[in-house]
mmCIF file with all atom_site columns, C-alpha atoms in Angstrom:
data_model
loop_
_atom_site.group_PDB
_atom_site.id
_atom_site.type_symbol
_atom_site.label_atom_id
_atom_site.label_alt_id
_atom_site.label_comp_id
_atom_site.label_asym_id
_atom_site.label_entity_id
_atom_site.label_seq_id
_atom_site.pdbx_PDB_ins_code
_atom_site.Cartn_x
_atom_site.Cartn_y
_atom_site.Cartn_z
_atom_site.occupancy
_atom_site.B_iso_or_equiv
_atom_site.pdbx_formal_charge
_atom_site.auth_seq_id
_atom_site.auth_comp_id
_atom_site.auth_asym_id
_atom_site.auth_atom_id
_atom_site.pdbx_PDB_model_num
ATOM 1   C CA . MET H 1 1   ? 17.169  -0.199  14.881  1.00 91.00 ? 216 MET H CA 1
ATOM 2   C CA . ARG H 1 2   ? 18.092  -3.541  13.406  1.00 92.00 ? 217 ARG H CA 1
ATOM 3   C CA . ILE H 1 3   ? 16.718  -4.917  10.150  1.00 92.00 ? 218 ILE H CA 1
ATOM 4   C CA . GLY H 1 4   ? 14.423  -7.390  11.925  1.00 93.00 ? 219 GLY H CA 1
ATOM 5   C CA . GLU H 1 5   ? 12.618  -4.642  13.802  1.00 94.00 ? 220 GLU H CA 1
ATOM 6   C CA . LEU H 1 6   ? 12.165  -2.519  10.666  1.00 94.00 ? 221 LEU H CA 1
ATOM 7   C CA . ALA H 1 7   ? 10.930  -5.599  8.822   1.00 95.00 ? 222 ALA H CA 1
ATOM 8   C CA . ARG H 1 8   ? 8.397   -6.321  11.571  1.00 95.00 ? 223 ARG H CA 1
ATOM 9   C CA . ARG H 1 9   ? 7.193   -2.729  11.863  1.00 95.00 ? 224 ARG H CA 1
ATOM 10  C CA . THR H 1 10  ? 6.708   -2.327  8.105   1.00 94.00 ? 225 THR H CA 1
ATOM 11  C CA . ASN H 1 11  ? 5.591   -5.880  7.312   1.00 94.00 ? 226 ASN H CA 1
ATOM 12  C CA . THR H 1 12  ? 8.456   -6.123  4.821   1.00 94.00 ? 227 THR H CA 1
ATOM 13  C CA . SER H 1 13  ? 10.973  -8.927  4.531   1.00 95.00 ? 228 SER H CA 1
ATOM 14  C CA . PRO H 1 14  ? 14.610  -8.188  5.406   1.00 95.00 ? 229 PRO H CA 1
ATOM 15  C CA . ARG H 1 15  ? 15.562  -9.291  1.899   1.00 95.00 ? 230 ARG H CA 1
ATOM 16  C CA . LEU H 1 16  ? 13.235  -6.657  0.424   1.00 94.00 ? 231 LEU H CA 1
ATOM 17  C CA . LEU H 1 17  ? 14.692  -3.991  2.728   1.00 94.00 ? 232 LEU H CA 1
ATOM 18  C CA . ARG H 1 18  ? 18.172  -4.826  1.457   1.00 94.00 ? 233 ARG H CA 1
ATOM 19  C CA . TYR H 1 19  ? 16.814  -4.590  -2.107  1.00 94.00 ? 234 TYR H CA 1
ATOM 20  C CA . TYR H 1 20  ? 15.395  -1.107  -1.385  1.00 94.00 ? 235 TYR H CA 1
ATOM 21  C CA . GLU H 1 21  ? 18.832  -0.119  -0.147  1.00 93.00 ? 236 GLU H CA 1
ATOM 22  C CA . GLU H 1 22  ? 20.447  -1.590  -3.260  1.00 93.00 ? 237 GLU H CA 1
ATOM 23  C CA . GLN H 1 23  ? 18.061  0.415   -5.466  1.00 91.00 ? 238 GLN H CA 1
ATOM 24  C CA . GLY H 1 24  ? 18.848  3.626   -3.595  1.00 90.00 ? 239 GLY H CA 1
ATOM 25  C CA . LEU H 1 25  ? 15.328  3.930   -2.189  1.00 92.00 ? 240 LEU H CA 1
ATOM 26  C CA . ILE H 1 26  ? 16.537  3.975   1.404   1.00 93.00 ? 241 ILE H CA 1
ATOM 27  C CA . ARG H 1 27  ? 19.840  5.030   2.920   1.00 90.00 ? 242 ARG H CA 1
ATOM 28  C CA . VAL H 1 28  ? 21.126  2.966   5.790   1.00 91.00 ? 243 VAL H CA 1
ATOM 29  C CA . ALA H 1 29  ? 23.927  3.832   8.204   1.00 90.00 ? 244 ALA H CA 1
ATOM 30  C CA . ARG H 1 30  ? 26.445  1.245   9.292   1.00 89.00 ? 245 ARG H CA 1
ATOM 31  C CA . CYS H 1 31  ? 27.561  0.545   12.851  1.00 88.00 ? 246 CYS H CA 1
ATOM 32  C CA . ALA H 1 32  ? 31.229  0.095   13.734  1.00 91.00 ? 247 ALA H CA 1
ATOM 33  C CA . ASN H 1 33  ? 30.758  -3.676  13.460  1.00 91.00 ? 248 ASN H CA 1
ATOM 34  C CA . GLY H 1 34  ? 29.355  -3.316  9.914   1.00 87.00 ? 249 GLY H CA 1
ATOM 35  C CA . TYR H 1 35  ? 25.751  -4.023  10.849  1.00 87.00 ? 250 TYR H CA 1
ATOM 36  C CA . ARG H 1 36  ? 23.072  -1.907  9.245   1.00 88.00 ? 251 ARG H CA 1
ATOM 37  C CA . ASP H 1 37  ? 21.509  0.698   11.516  1.00 91.00 ? 252 ASP H CA 1
ATOM 38  C CA . TYR H 1 38  ? 18.000  1.650   10.360  1.00 91.00 ? 253 TYR H CA 1
ATOM 39  C CA . ASP H 1 39  ? 16.809  5.110   11.337  1.00 90.00 ? 254 ASP H CA 1
ATOM 40  C CA . GLU H 1 40  ? 13.307  5.598   12.772  1.00 91.00 ? 255 GLU H CA 1
ATOM 41  C CA . ARG H 1 41  ? 12.286  7.752   9.784   1.00 89.00 ? 256 ARG H CA 1
ATOM 42  C CA . LEU H 1 42  ? 12.687  4.732   7.509   1.00 92.00 ? 257 LEU H CA 1
ATOM 43  C CA . VAL H 1 43  ? 9.496   3.181   8.915   1.00 93.00 ? 258 VAL H CA 1
ATOM 44  C CA . ASP H 1 44  ? 7.317   5.734   7.127   1.00 89.00 ? 259 ASP H CA 1
ATOM 45  C CA . GLN H 1 45  ? 9.565   5.758   4.069   1.00 90.00 ? 260 GLN H CA 1
ATOM 46  C CA . VAL H 1 46  ? 9.378   1.983   3.627   1.00 93.00 ? 261 VAL H CA 1
ATOM 47  C CA . ILE H 1 47  ? 5.590   2.093   4.045   1.00 91.00 ? 262 ILE H CA 1
ATOM 48  C CA . HIS H 1 48  ? 5.434   4.770   1.320   1.00 87.00 ? 263 HIS H CA 1
ATOM 49  C CA . ILE H 1 49  ? 7.684   2.700   -0.948  1.00 91.00 ? 264 ILE H CA 1
ATOM 50  C CA . ARG H 1 50  ? 5.512   -0.390  -0.481  1.00 91.00 ? 265 ARG H CA 1
ATOM 51  C CA . GLY H 1 51  ? 2.378   1.595   -1.268  1.00 86.00 ? 266 GLY H CA 1
ATOM 52  C CA . LEU H 1 52  ? 3.895   2.996   -4.443  1.00 84.00 ? 267 LEU H CA 1
ATOM 53  C CA . LEU H 1 53  ? 5.090   -0.456  -5.525  1.00 88.00 ? 268 LEU H CA 1
ATOM 54  C CA . GLU H 1 54  ? 1.638   -1.905  -4.852  1.00 85.00 ? 269 GLU H CA 1
ATOM 55  C CA . ALA H 1 55  ? 0.192   0.916   -6.960  1.00 79.00 ? 270 ALA H CA 1
ATOM 56  C CA . GLY H 1 56  ? 2.306   -0.324  -9.856  1.00 80.00 ? 271 GLY H CA 1
ATOM 57  C CA . LEU H 1 57  ? 5.130   2.219   -9.942  1.00 83.00 ? 272 LEU H CA 1
ATOM 58  C CA . PRO H 1 58  ? 8.572   0.910   -10.860 1.00 85.00 ? 273 PRO H CA 1
ATOM 59  C CA . THR H 1 59  ? 11.467  1.528   -8.466  1.00 88.00 ? 274 THR H CA 1
ATOM 60  C CA . ARG H 1 60  ? 13.161  3.972   -10.850 1.00 83.00 ? 275 ARG H CA 1
ATOM 61  C CA . LEU H 1 61  ? 10.094  6.254   -10.682 1.00 84.00 ? 276 LEU H CA 1
ATOM 62  C CA . ILE H 1 62  ? 9.718   5.773   -6.943  1.00 87.00 ? 277 ILE H CA 1
ATOM 63  C CA . LYS H 1 63  ? 13.294  6.960   -6.554  1.00 86.00 ? 278 LYS H CA 1
ATOM 64  C CA . GLN H 1 64  ? 12.330  10.112  -8.474  1.00 79.00 ? 279 GLN H CA 1
ATOM 65  C CA . ILE H 1 65  ? 9.204   10.957  -6.478  1.00 78.00 ? 280 ILE H CA 1
ATOM 66  C CA . LEU H 1 66  ? 10.264  9.729   -3.040  1.00 81.00 ? 281 LEU H CA 1
ATOM 67  C CA . PRO H 1 67  ? 11.534  13.170  -2.005  1.00 75.00 ? 282 PRO H CA 1
ATOM 68  C CA . CYS H 1 68  ? 7.981   14.514  -2.493  1.00 70.00 ? 283 CYS H CA 1
ATOM 69  C CA . LEU H 1 69  ? 6.710   12.298  0.281   1.00 68.00 ? 284 LEU H CA 1
ATOM 70  C CA . GLY H 1 70  ? 8.866   13.757  3.019   1.00 62.00 ? 285 GLY H CA 1
ATOM 71  C CA . ASP H 1 71  ? 9.373   17.468  2.516   1.00 54.00 ? 286 ASP H CA 1
ATOM 72  C CA . PRO H 1 72  ? 7.843   18.915  -0.670  1.00 47.00 ? 287 PRO H CA 1
ATOM 73  C CA . ASP H 1 73  ? 9.937   22.084  -0.195  1.00 49.00 ? 288 ASP H CA 1
ATOM 74  C CA . ASP H 1 74  ? 13.098  20.025  -0.580  1.00 52.00 ? 289 ASP H CA 1
ATOM 75  C CA . ILE H 1 75  ? 12.447  18.557  -4.044  1.00 52.00 ? 290 ILE H CA 1
ATOM 76  C CA . HIS H 1 76  ? 15.220  18.482  -6.628  1.00 55.00 ? 291 HIS H CA 1
ATOM 77  C CA . PHE H 1 77  ? 14.345  17.245  -10.109 1.00 58.00 ? 292 PHE H CA 1
ATOM 78  C CA . ALA H 1 78  ? 17.443  18.186  -12.034 1.00 58.00 ? 293 ALA H CA 1
ATOM 79  C CA . ASP H 1 79  ? 17.052  15.110  -14.237 1.00 63.00 ? 294 ASP H CA 1
ATOM 80  C CA . ALA H 1 80  ? 13.279  15.282  -14.779 1.00 67.00 ? 295 ALA H CA 1
ATOM 81  C CA . SER H 1 81  ? 13.237  14.916  -18.534 1.00 74.00 ? 296 SER H CA 1
ATOM 82  C CA . PRO H 1 82  ? 10.071  15.248  -20.652 1.00 82.00 ? 297 PRO H CA 1
ATOM 83  C CA . GLU H 1 83  ? 10.002  11.433  -20.821 1.00 80.00 ? 298 GLU H CA 1
ATOM 84  C CA . ILE H 1 84  ? 10.052  11.150  -17.024 1.00 76.00 ? 299 ILE H CA 1
ATOM 85  C CA . LEU H 1 85  ? 7.288   13.744  -16.742 1.00 80.00 ? 300 LEU H CA 1
ATOM 86  C CA . ALA H 1 86  ? 5.186   11.889  -19.336 1.00 85.00 ? 301 ALA H CA 1
ATOM 87  C CA . THR H 1 87  ? 5.746   8.606   -17.486 1.00 81.00 ? 302 THR H CA 1
ATOM 88  C CA . LEU H 1 88  ? 4.766   10.185  -14.176 1.00 80.00 ? 303 LEU H CA 1
ATOM 89  C CA . GLU H 1 89  ? 1.623   11.673  -15.742 1.00 87.00 ? 304 GLU H CA 1
ATOM 90  C CA . ASP H 1 90  ? 0.747   8.265   -17.200 1.00 87.00 ? 305 ASP H CA 1
ATOM 91  C CA . GLN H 1 91  ? 1.298   6.591   -13.822 1.00 83.00 ? 306 GLN H CA 1
ATOM 92  C CA . CYS H 1 92  ? -0.837  9.270   -12.145 1.00 86.00 ? 307 CYS H CA 1
ATOM 93  C CA . ALA H 1 93  ? -3.653  8.608   -14.631 1.00 91.00 ? 308 ALA H CA 1
ATOM 94  C CA . ARG H 1 94  ? -3.338  4.848   -14.007 1.00 87.00 ? 309 ARG H CA 1
ATOM 95  C CA . LEU H 1 95  ? -3.539  5.444   -10.254 1.00 85.00 ? 310 LEU H CA 1
ATOM 96  C CA . THR H 1 96  ? -6.675  7.534   -10.736 1.00 91.00 ? 311 THR H CA 1
ATOM 97  C CA . GLN H 1 97  ? -8.242  4.708   -12.760 1.00 92.00 ? 312 GLN H CA 1
ATOM 98  C CA . ARG H 1 98  ? -7.302  2.162   -10.082 1.00 88.00 ? 313 ARG H CA 1
ATOM 99  C CA . ILE H 1 99  ? -8.693  4.402   -7.336  1.00 91.00 ? 314 ILE H CA 1
ATOM 100 C CA . ASP H 1 100 ? -11.960 4.764   -9.277  1.00 95.00 ? 315 ASP H CA 1
ATOM 101 C CA . LEU H 1 101 ? -12.163 0.989   -9.754  1.00 94.00 ? 316 LEU H CA 1
ATOM 102 C CA . LEU H 1 102 ? -11.335 0.295   -6.114  1.00 93.00 ? 317 LEU H CA 1
ATOM 103 C CA . THR H 1 103 ? -13.933 2.848   -5.013  1.00 96.00 ? 318 THR H CA 1
ATOM 104 C CA . ARG H 1 104 ? -16.607 1.193   -7.155  1.00 97.00 ? 319 ARG H CA 1
ATOM 105 C CA . ASN H 1 105 ? -15.607 -2.246  -5.840  1.00 97.00 ? 320 ASN H CA 1
ATOM 106 C CA . ARG H 1 106 ? -15.651 -1.015  -2.236  1.00 96.00 ? 321 ARG H CA 1
ATOM 107 C CA . ASP H 1 107 ? -19.082 0.572   -2.716  1.00 97.00 ? 322 ASP H CA 1
ATOM 108 C CA . ALA H 1 108 ? -20.459 -2.594  -4.317  1.00 97.00 ? 323 ALA H CA 1
ATOM 109 C CA . MET H 1 109 ? -19.021 -4.727  -1.510  1.00 97.00 ? 324 MET H CA 1
ATOM 110 C CA . ALA H 1 110 ? -20.484 -2.399  1.145   1.00 96.00 ? 325 ALA H CA 1
ATOM 111 C CA . ALA H 1 111 ? -23.904 -2.616  -0.535  1.00 96.00 ? 326 ALA H CA 1
ATOM 112 C CA . TYR H 1 112 ? -23.626 -6.408  -0.667  1.00 96.00 ? 327 TYR H CA 1
ATOM 113 C CA . ILE H 1 113 ? -22.661 -6.568  3.018   1.00 95.00 ? 328 ILE H CA 1
ATOM 114 C CA . ALA H 1 114 ? -25.589 -4.309  3.925   1.00 94.00 ? 329 ALA H CA 1
ATOM 115 C CA . SER H 1 115 ? -27.902 -6.567  1.916   1.00 94.00 ? 330 SER H CA 1
ATOM 116 C CA . LEU H 1 116 ? -26.562 -9.670  3.679   1.00 93.00 ? 331 LEU H CA 1
ATOM 117 C CA . LYS H 1 117 ? -27.013 -8.032  7.082   1.00 92.00 ? 332 LYS H CA 1
ATOM 118 C CA . SER H 1 118 ? -30.555 -7.035  6.144   1.00 90.00 ? 333 SER H CA 1
ATOM 119 C CA . CYS H 1 119 ? -31.352 -10.595 5.106   1.00 89.00 ? 334 CYS H CA 1
ATOM 120 C CA . ALA H 1 120 ? -29.802 -11.944 8.316   1.00 83.00 ? 335 ALA H CA 1
ATOM 121 C CA . ARG H 1 121 ? -31.948 -9.569  10.396  1.00 82.00 ? 336 ARG H CA 1
ATOM 122 C CA . SER H 1 122 ? -35.042 -10.642 8.459   1.00 77.00 ? 337 SER H CA 1
ATOM 123 C CA . ASP H 1 123 ? -34.226 -14.310 9.008   1.00 73.00 ? 338 ASP H CA 1
ATOM 124 C CA . THR H 1 124 ? -33.653 -13.688 12.719  1.00 71.00 ? 339 THR H CA 1
ATOM 125 C CA . SER H 1 125 ? -36.950 -11.894 13.157  1.00 67.00 ? 340 SER H CA 1
ATOM 126 C CA . VAL H 1 126 ? -38.791 -14.642 11.267  1.00 63.00 ? 341 VAL H CA 1
ATOM 127 C CA . ALA H 1 127 ? -37.049 -17.354 13.288  1.00 62.00 ? 342 ALA H CA 1
ATOM 128 C CA . SER H 1 128 ? -37.912 -15.700 16.585  1.00 62.00 ? 343 SER H CA 1
ATOM 129 C CA . GLY H 1 129 ? -41.598 -15.473 15.564  1.00 59.00 ? 344 GLY H CA 1
ATOM 130 C CA . ASN H 1 130 ? -43.989 -18.292 14.761  1.00 52.00 ? 345 ASN H CA 1
ATOM 131 C CA . SER H 1 131 ? -42.224 -21.472 13.697  1.00 50.00 ? 346 SER H CA 1
ATOM 132 C CA . GLY H 1 132 ? -45.207 -22.361 11.516  1.00 49.00 ? 347 GLY H CA 1
ATOM 133 C CA . SER H 1 133 ? -44.751 -19.209 9.466   1.00 47.00 ? 348 SER H CA 1
ATOM 134 C CA . LEU H 1 134 ? -41.057 -20.085 9.111   1.00 46.00 ? 349 LEU H CA 1
ATOM 135 C CA . ALA H 1 135 ? -42.046 -23.440 7.677   1.00 46.00 ? 350 ALA H CA 1
ATOM 136 C CA . ARG H 1 136 ? -44.519 -21.816 5.286   1.00 46.00 ? 351 ARG H CA 1
ATOM 137 C CA . SER H 1 137 ? -41.960 -19.249 4.122   1.00 44.00 ? 352 SER H CA 1
ATOM 138 C CA . SER H 1 138 ? -39.401 -22.006 3.648   1.00 44.00 ? 353 SER H CA 1
ATOM 139 C CA . THR H 1 139 ? -41.718 -24.031 1.458   1.00 44.00 ? 354 THR H CA 1
ATOM 140 C CA . SER H 1 140 ? -42.841 -21.031 -0.532  1.00 43.00 ? 355 SER H CA 1
ATOM 141 C CA . VAL H 1 141 ? -39.196 -20.207 -1.360  1.00 44.00 ? 356 VAL H CA 1
ATOM 142 C CA . ALA H 1 142 ? -38.545 -23.741 -2.524  1.00 39.00 ? 357 ALA H CA 1
#
């Protein structure tokens, strides 16, 4: 596939796709005319890369853990130094904290939405009833 199609399917700019290639995050074949030829498997890989970047991981770490995302039986960490392991553990802990925060935020937002829907239902039932009681409830709120 061409770069435009991969960009569209992954919601990633062509410039960013070329950057991923430059960083060694994706491998791209070349056609006889020199154009890049993006394999179908890159759709999932680019989506994984974007997710890891959005989670705050730097590209050098993504390059290290990217093999884990495809086939965990085919992982080679010959250069996984104690520093890399410590960095990965730190990133994992940061992700856990972000997940916890996002979960709390999602739960709070869901509760707020439920409250708004409950209020909207109450207002609808009051509005469909006696208009005099609506006027009284409006003045009592004010």
